[in-house]
Amino acid sequence: MAVRTPHCFVQFYITKKLSKTNNSSIVSKRSVERLYYPEPHFFRYFVKKPQRRSPLINRGYWLRMYAIEHFTKQFLEEPSEKKKIILCGLAAVDLCLNSDPLAFQWLSKYPDKCQNVIFVDIDYPELIDRKLEVISQTPQLRDLLNAAAVPVGRSAALTPVDSRYLALGCDLADIERLEKILNENIDLERFRFCLLEQIIPNGEEHPFAQKMIQHFNNLQTPLKSIHKYPNLEEQERRFLDAGWNFANARSLWDLWSDPSFISREQKIALNETEPFDEWEEFFLFTSHYFFLMATQPSKPKSGFDQTCSCLTNKSFTSTPMDIQQKDQLQPLMKQFKLSSESGGQRRFGAIMPISEYVLGHHGGLGGQSRLNTTQVYKTSLMSPVTSSLPPLKAEARMCHTITAFGEGCCLLVGGRTSPDRAMSDCWLYTKATWERAEDVPVALYRHCATAISFRATYRGVLIYGGRTTAGKIENGWYLWDTIRGWSTVEVLGTKIQPRFGAVMTSTDEENGILLGGMGDDGTIFQEAWTWSLADLETEPKVKLAVAIEDGLREPTSGNPSIIFRFGACLVWSSIHLFLVGGISFRLLPQKLDIIELYTRRASSKYHESASKFAHRLTPSALDLSMTEGDSLPLLVGHSVFGSKGALIIVAGGAVCFSFGTFWNQKVWTVQAQLNYDSSGEEEAVWSLERNPECCIISTPNPQQKTETDHQITQSVTTPVINPENFPIVGAIQRGRVETAHHFNQIIDRSTPFVIEGLDLGSCVTEWTLDNLERKIGIERPVVVHETSEQHLDFQKKNFRYVTKPFGEFAQQIKQGSRQYLRSLAAEKPSARPAELSDDFPDLKPDFELPPQLETVKRNAHSSPLRISGPVIMWLHYDVMANVLCQIQGSKRLILYPPSDVKFLDIQPGASSSSLNVFSPDAVIHHPHLQQAHPYETILSPGDILYIPPLWFHTASPRDNLSVSVNVFFRNFNQPGTYAAGRDVYGNRDLQAYENGRKDVERIVRSFAGLPADVGRFYLERLAGELAERARVYGTRR
């Protein structure tokens, strides 16, 4: 078969023979397809058991797939009357199966653009045969090709499946044979070559490059080209030297940052589909992968080189450090020494001073989960730490701030658990104790904070920006002080665009600067602002002004983009102001990770306005000398503290895409070689204490109040909330459960927990409504709750029970009907609990509790199937513990601890409330809700929520469909605990409570005949005694 064409698009993902990567790669692409792509899906036919990848992997693969689609579409849209051919050469990356369905995606999605196009798949002969088998056995693929029969076993030659799709079995390493086959069959005049591959722009020593190289070496598939062609310029030269007329390469981060490539709206839509906060790690990945376009013999008209003006601006992505950059940066007069000692593994924590020679590093993300512990560091000038930091009984968190102000005082603000669960609680460290402080008005993480000192007596903390629970970018300014707690700061005049991950610092008592940060579209702001405070002690206000904005003025020295960062630290150390780490608009050489921005005159603490200060910023590279054998740390997720002219850098690291995690294993000290102290003070080297985990405290039970809590309350002299009345609230803790013992520990804690990463079976992918209709049967009668209102209310019965065929119910749910199905037992539903495996035998093979939940299986009571449309489930509690397994769709849940029963309008003898706590005005109509302690989470397919007994919970769907399975189980082992007799729904109150209610009736009747005021007097006394007994009982361990 010979085809004459002047236009050919040659697509190669990676030109290496990577023999063990495809299984992982194709599963990742399927994960992206399921989340981000509308039907029809085509990766599904090549992935038998799909898995949901992490948000970082999903975002990285989405960008790779989008880049291929973008430039393929650009090629196909170019006007031409000639045939166009797309050669998909994937044998280089896919030893297991050439399973990229690009041809089918395009034939389905853009049939009009494929009228004059031929797709050619190239792979090893045996793998092409396997792919053709899949096509022949899959009508959805075969029908797109209009092929009555798909030839199999003939892949050694160019095999025509139909006029638009050819398959060729050939090892890409056998260039001569490949060229011979193509020349015999296709007459090519013009080529366009598309390549996606790795680079190492900062050399082999960069931590990400180390992990990436090691990963492929371990697979025995070394990345050979990166050593010869390490950066974009070398990759372009690689093609030009080979005779191509034009070659242009851009990093994936360049493409991501280009609004003409990906629109702002597209980026925001990605965040709405899947919460995401791995920006630094995404930056590292996309800076080490590039997309190259080469043409021969003529340059393309609709240029890859013309898609973004930044194509020629590669000053920070091409080489580690060129001569021009060195000339632009002001040299620092003093040399600095970078020394290191052993440290601990955590990132995105917060650092605080404990004493002059002791630091604490709190929270962050550890090797397995988020932490609520504090590591203690001491200087070498001090003897070992003898007194431990008092425990901070706060929920584990990351991306929070701890700001030191005044003498020995620090304020911890916010943070997050998952990216869509910000925290609002604040904690004050003073007099060597932690106290619960007033919540910040908006739950925040990745905000910036700085201390405020005014007129020698005023001490406070100013915060700005950050992300909120709903993923929104906050643009508010808030001021906390020791007298009034939190105040909202009014913004006068110019307002800036909302951002998170920015840095700011004070420059004098009422002024400061703010640098960088990121917007809601994942773009780093190239600007600096000054801020000025006024009326601090009455109604605080802030006035903002542009200090530096890209393009507004020429910088006094250097390229201003090196100071505009995301996730950096801005720290004063003696008279120096340093900017440390973070990510920028370009990948910076590691030598620029730490720069000095400003040197203050030692004779004056404050000497000029913030505006003048900002214009005097002079980014200067440090001339760092290091101990032989040391390498620079990866300054992501790190924490920095300034002390006596030195910087102490602790922790940090990053997940290097799918290649593994890099941890900074040392504590780094950056110190001037020339001492500031004329007395010749001995140099201090900081290290991690041998036993740093001074406060390993699990998330406490909100119902418990310890003796220590009481002591803390008595010592309060600032606006602090009593922990008994305001226990820890926020996001429900998430994590993996590796063993049955681990799950039993979660049960013993009596707090909710979201379990991630366990295998529930094929139900997570198979239980679409269409499949459920087939498995359950469209004629199967089911009883559903049907309503016209958004919120189901069991007390008011604002719904009706309707029996209808399951097929009718499913069709109505598809149309957005407000209905809810809670399955009943197939036989004797009024007498027997629901059991999924018995009630729906065809669903049994699809759903299975993993072995880690053996306790649930062993003590199971019932397992109802739940299917709902867009309705809010009523707030209620269950007497039995249960695990809620989310199968399809996602939903938001709010839970309250049992101690909140008095705030939730639960009538005596009832287990549900009419309150709709999702309503925006719920607190207005029910002020007592302000005293309650809600916990929140989002459940996605595959998540398992453990709900302890008596925890109130309600759910609001985020999609029009939610499918889940509850498994109720008995976790109280004492005989006689549960009520005797029938309990179909598993929500009969415990036997002791039922007996107690009878005793109450007997006691009330015993006062019959006495005057009303006398009876009330004694009943209220008895009620008080019972309340006191309840309080004491609740403090038991």
CSV table of C-alpha atoms in Angstrom, one decimal, residues 708-949:
chain,number,residue,atom,x,y,z
A,708,THR,CA,-4.0,20.0,81.8
A,709,ASP,CA,-6.8,21.6,79.8
A,710,HIS,CA,-8.2,23.1,83.0
A,711,GLN,CA,-4.8,24.5,84.0
A,712,ILE,CA,-4.3,26.1,80.6
A,713,THR,CA,-7.7,27.8,80.9
A,714,GLN,CA,-6.9,29.3,84.3
A,715,SER,CA,-3.7,30.9,82.9
A,716,VAL,CA,-5.4,32.8,80.1
A,717,THR,CA,-4.8,36.5,79.9
A,718,THR,CA,-5.6,37.0,76.2
A,719,PRO,CA,-8.8,36.3,74.2
A,720,VAL,CA,-8.6,32.5,74.5
A,721,ILE,CA,-11.5,30.1,74.2
A,722,ASN,CA,-12.0,27.4,76.8
A,723,PRO,CA,-11.1,24.1,75.2
A,724,GLU,CA,-14.2,22.5,76.8
A,725,ASN,CA,-16.5,24.9,75.1
A,726,PHE,CA,-14.5,25.0,71.8
A,727,PRO,CA,-12.7,21.7,71.2
A,728,ILE,CA,-10.6,21.0,68.1
A,729,VAL,CA,-12.7,21.1,64.9
A,730,GLY,CA,-12.0,21.1,61.3
A,731,ALA,CA,-11.3,18.5,58.6
A,732,ILE,CA,-11.5,14.8,59.4
A,733,GLN,CA,-8.2,13.2,59.4
A,734,ARG,CA,-7.3,11.1,56.3
A,735,GLY,CA,-4.7,8.5,55.6
A,736,ARG,CA,-3.9,4.9,54.7
A,737,VAL,CA,-4.6,1.9,56.9
A,738,GLU,CA,-2.1,-0.8,56.4
A,739,THR,CA,-3.3,-3.5,58.8
A,740,ALA,CA,-6.3,-4.6,60.7
A,741,HIS,CA,-4.5,-3.6,63.9
A,742,HIS,CA,-4.2,-0.1,62.6
A,743,PHE,CA,-7.9,0.1,61.9
A,744,ASN,CA,-8.7,-1.2,65.4
A,745,GLN,CA,-6.5,1.7,66.8
A,746,ILE,CA,-8.7,4.1,64.8
A,747,ILE,CA,-11.8,2.5,66.4
A,748,ASP,CA,-10.3,2.9,69.8
A,749,ARG,CA,-9.8,6.6,69.2
A,750,SER,CA,-13.6,7.1,68.7
A,751,THR,CA,-13.0,9.9,66.1
A,752,PRO,CA,-14.0,9.8,62.4
A,753,PHE,CA,-11.3,8.9,59.9
A,754,VAL,CA,-11.2,8.8,56.1
A,755,ILE,CA,-9.4,5.7,54.8
A,756,GLU,CA,-7.7,6.2,51.4
A,757,GLY,CA,-6.2,3.8,48.9
A,758,LEU,CA,-7.9,0.5,49.8
A,759,ASP,CA,-9.5,-1.8,47.2
A,760,LEU,CA,-13.2,-2.1,47.4
A,761,GLY,CA,-13.4,-4.1,44.2
A,762,SER,CA,-14.6,-3.4,40.7
A,763,CYS,CA,-17.7,-1.5,42.0
A,764,VAL,CA,-15.8,1.8,42.0
A,765,THR,CA,-15.6,1.6,38.2
A,766,GLU,CA,-18.5,-0.7,37.3
A,767,TRP,CA,-21.5,0.7,39.3
A,768,THR,CA,-22.7,3.3,36.8
A,769,LEU,CA,-26.5,3.6,36.7
A,770,ASP,CA,-26.5,1.8,33.4
A,771,ASN,CA,-24.6,-1.2,34.8
A,772,LEU,CA,-26.7,-1.2,38.0
A,773,GLU,CA,-29.9,-1.4,35.9
A,774,ARG,CA,-28.4,-4.4,34.1
A,775,LYS,CA,-27.2,-6.1,37.3
A,776,ILE,CA,-30.2,-5.3,39.6
A,777,GLY,CA,-32.8,-5.5,36.9
A,778,ILE,CA,-35.0,-2.7,35.6
A,779,GLU,CA,-38.2,-4.4,36.9
A,780,ARG,CA,-36.9,-5.0,40.4
A,781,PRO,CA,-39.2,-3.1,42.8
A,782,VAL,CA,-37.5,-0.7,45.2
A,783,VAL,CA,-38.8,1.7,47.9
A,784,VAL,CA,-37.4,5.2,47.6
A,785,HIS,CA,-37.8,8.5,49.4
A,786,GLU,CA,-39.2,11.0,46.9
A,787,THR,CA,-39.3,14.8,47.6
A,788,SER,CA,-39.6,18.1,45.9
A,789,GLU,CA,-37.3,19.8,48.4
A,790,GLN,CA,-33.5,19.9,48.6
A,791,HIS,CA,-33.2,18.8,52.2
A,792,LEU,CA,-34.8,15.6,53.4
A,793,ASP,CA,-36.3,16.0,56.9
A,794,PHE,CA,-37.2,12.7,58.7
A,795,GLN,CA,-38.9,14.5,61.6
A,796,LYS,CA,-41.2,16.6,59.3
A,797,LYS,CA,-41.5,13.8,56.7
A,798,ASN,CA,-41.2,16.2,53.8
A,799,PHE,CA,-41.0,13.2,51.5
A,800,ARG,CA,-43.1,10.2,50.6
A,801,TYR,CA,-42.2,6.5,50.3
A,802,VAL,CA,-42.8,5.3,46.8
A,803,THR,CA,-42.4,1.8,45.4
A,804,LYS,CA,-41.3,1.7,41.8
A,805,PRO,CA,-39.2,-0.4,39.4
A,806,PHE,CA,-35.5,0.2,39.7
A,807,GLY,CA,-35.2,1.1,36.0
A,808,GLU,CA,-37.7,3.9,36.5
A,809,PHE,CA,-35.9,5.2,39.6
A,810,ALA,CA,-32.5,5.1,37.7
A,811,GLN,CA,-33.9,7.0,34.7
A,812,GLN,CA,-35.4,9.7,37.0
A,813,ILE,CA,-32.1,10.1,38.9
A,814,LYS,CA,-30.3,10.6,35.6
A,815,GLN,CA,-32.7,13.5,35.0
A,816,GLY,CA,-31.9,15.1,38.3
A,817,SER,CA,-34.9,13.9,40.3
A,818,ARG,CA,-34.7,14.4,44.1
A,819,GLN,CA,-34.9,10.8,45.3
A,820,TYR,CA,-33.0,8.6,47.7
A,821,LEU,CA,-32.8,4.9,47.9
A,822,ARG,CA,-31.8,3.0,51.1
A,823,SER,CA,-32.1,-0.6,50.2
A,824,LEU,CA,-34.1,-3.0,52.4
A,825,ALA,CA,-33.8,-6.7,52.8
A,826,ALA,CA,-35.2,-8.6,49.8
A,827,GLU,CA,-36.9,-11.1,52.1
A,828,LYS,CA,-38.9,-10.0,55.1
A,829,PRO,CA,-37.7,-6.3,55.0
A,830,SER,CA,-39.6,-5.4,58.2
A,831,ALA,CA,-37.8,-8.2,60.2
A,832,ARG,CA,-34.3,-8.5,58.7
A,833,PRO,CA,-31.5,-6.0,58.2
A,834,ALA,CA,-30.3,-5.3,54.7
A,835,GLU,CA,-27.4,-7.4,53.4
A,836,LEU,CA,-25.9,-6.4,50.1
A,837,SER,CA,-24.7,-9.9,49.1
A,838,ASP,CA,-28.0,-11.5,49.8
A,839,ASP,CA,-30.3,-8.7,48.5
A,840,PHE,CA,-28.4,-8.1,45.3
A,841,PRO,CA,-26.5,-11.3,44.4
A,842,ASP,CA,-25.3,-9.9,41.1
A,843,LEU,CA,-23.6,-7.1,42.9
A,844,LYS,CA,-21.8,-9.4,45.4
A,845,PRO,CA,-18.7,-10.1,43.2
A,846,ASP,CA,-18.1,-6.3,42.7
A,847,PHE,CA,-17.9,-5.2,46.3
A,848,GLU,CA,-15.6,-6.5,49.0
A,849,LEU,CA,-14.3,-5.1,52.2
A,850,PRO,CA,-10.5,-5.2,52.3
A,851,PRO,CA,-8.7,-7.4,54.8
A,852,GLN,CA,-7.7,-4.3,56.9
A,853,LEU,CA,-11.4,-4.0,57.9
A,854,GLU,CA,-11.6,-7.6,59.3
A,855,THR,CA,-13.2,-6.2,62.5
A,856,VAL,CA,-16.1,-4.8,60.4
A,857,LYS,CA,-16.7,-8.1,58.6
A,858,ARG,CA,-16.5,-10.2,61.7
A,859,ASN,CA,-19.0,-8.0,63.6
A,860,ALA,CA,-21.2,-6.8,60.7
A,861,HIS,CA,-24.9,-6.1,61.3
A,862,SER,CA,-26.1,-4.9,57.9
A,863,SER,CA,-24.9,-3.5,54.6
A,864,PRO,CA,-27.5,-1.4,52.8
A,865,LEU,CA,-27.0,0.0,49.3
A,866,ARG,CA,-27.6,3.8,49.0
A,867,ILE,CA,-28.3,5.6,45.8
A,868,SER,CA,-29.3,9.3,45.8
A,869,GLY,CA,-29.9,12.2,43.5
A,870,PRO,CA,-29.3,15.8,44.5
A,871,VAL,CA,-30.8,15.7,48.0
A,872,ILE,CA,-29.3,16.4,51.4
A,873,MET,CA,-29.6,13.6,53.9
A,874,TRP,CA,-31.1,14.5,57.3
A,875,LEU,CA,-28.8,15.0,60.3
A,876,HIS,CA,-28.8,11.9,62.5
A,877,TYR,CA,-26.8,9.5,64.6
A,878,ASP,CA,-26.4,5.8,64.4
A,879,VAL,CA,-26.0,3.6,67.5
A,880,MET,CA,-23.7,1.2,65.7
A,881,ALA,CA,-20.4,2.1,64.3
A,882,ASN,CA,-20.2,2.0,60.5
A,883,VAL,CA,-18.0,2.4,57.5
A,884,LEU,CA,-19.4,4.4,54.6
A,885,CYS,CA,-17.9,3.3,51.4
A,886,GLN,CA,-18.2,5.8,48.6
A,887,ILE,CA,-18.6,4.1,45.2
A,888,GLN,CA,-19.8,6.6,42.6
A,889,GLY,CA,-20.0,10.4,42.8
A,890,SER,CA,-18.7,12.5,45.6
A,891,LYS,CA,-20.4,14.2,48.6
A,892,ARG,CA,-19.6,16.5,51.4
A,893,LEU,CA,-20.3,15.3,54.9
A,894,ILE,CA,-20.5,17.3,58.2
A,895,LEU,CA,-20.2,15.4,61.4
A,896,TYR,CA,-20.6,16.4,65.1
A,897,PRO,CA,-19.3,14.7,68.2
A,898,PRO,CA,-21.9,13.1,70.6
A,899,SER,CA,-21.2,15.9,73.1
A,900,ASP,CA,-22.9,18.4,70.7
A,901,VAL,CA,-26.3,16.7,71.1
A,902,LYS,CA,-27.5,19.8,73.1
A,903,PHE,CA,-26.9,22.1,70.2
A,904,LEU,CA,-28.5,20.1,67.4
A,905,ASP,CA,-32.2,20.1,68.3
A,906,ILE,CA,-32.5,16.4,68.9
A,907,GLN,CA,-35.9,15.7,70.5
A,908,PRO,CA,-36.0,13.2,73.4
A,909,GLY,CA,-36.2,9.7,72.0
A,910,ALA,CA,-35.3,10.8,68.5
A,911,SER,CA,-32.1,10.1,66.6
A,912,SER,CA,-32.4,12.8,63.9
A,913,SER,CA,-32.7,16.6,63.6
A,914,SER,CA,-34.6,18.9,61.3
A,915,LEU,CA,-31.6,21.2,61.1
A,916,ASN,CA,-30.1,21.8,57.6
A,917,VAL,CA,-26.5,22.6,58.6
A,918,PHE,CA,-25.6,23.1,55.0
A,919,SER,CA,-27.8,26.1,54.8
A,920,PRO,CA,-25.9,29.4,54.6
A,921,ASP,CA,-28.2,31.0,57.2
A,922,ALA,CA,-28.4,28.0,59.5
A,923,VAL,CA,-26.4,29.8,62.3
A,924,ILE,CA,-28.6,32.9,62.0
A,925,HIS,CA,-31.8,30.9,62.6
A,926,HIS,CA,-30.1,28.6,65.1
A,927,PRO,CA,-27.5,30.6,67.0
A,928,HIS,CA,-26.7,27.7,69.3
A,929,LEU,CA,-24.9,26.0,66.3
A,930,GLN,CA,-22.1,28.5,66.9
A,931,GLN,CA,-21.2,26.5,70.0
A,932,ALA,CA,-21.1,23.2,68.1
A,933,HIS,CA,-18.0,21.6,66.7
A,934,PRO,CA,-18.4,20.4,63.1
A,935,TYR,CA,-16.0,18.2,61.3
A,936,GLU,CA,-16.0,18.1,57.5
A,937,THR,CA,-14.8,15.9,54.7
A,938,ILE,CA,-15.3,15.2,51.0
A,939,LEU,CA,-15.8,11.6,50.0
A,940,SER,CA,-14.7,10.6,46.5
A,941,PRO,CA,-15.0,7.2,44.9
A,942,GLY,CA,-12.9,4.6,46.8
A,943,ASP,CA,-12.9,6.6,50.0
A,944,ILE,CA,-14.1,4.9,53.2
A,945,LEU,CA,-15.3,7.0,56.1
A,946,TYR,CA,-15.3,5.4,59.6
A,947,ILE,CA,-18.2,6.9,61.6
A,948,PRO,CA,-18.0,6.1,65.3
A,949,PRO,CA,-21.2,5.4,67.3
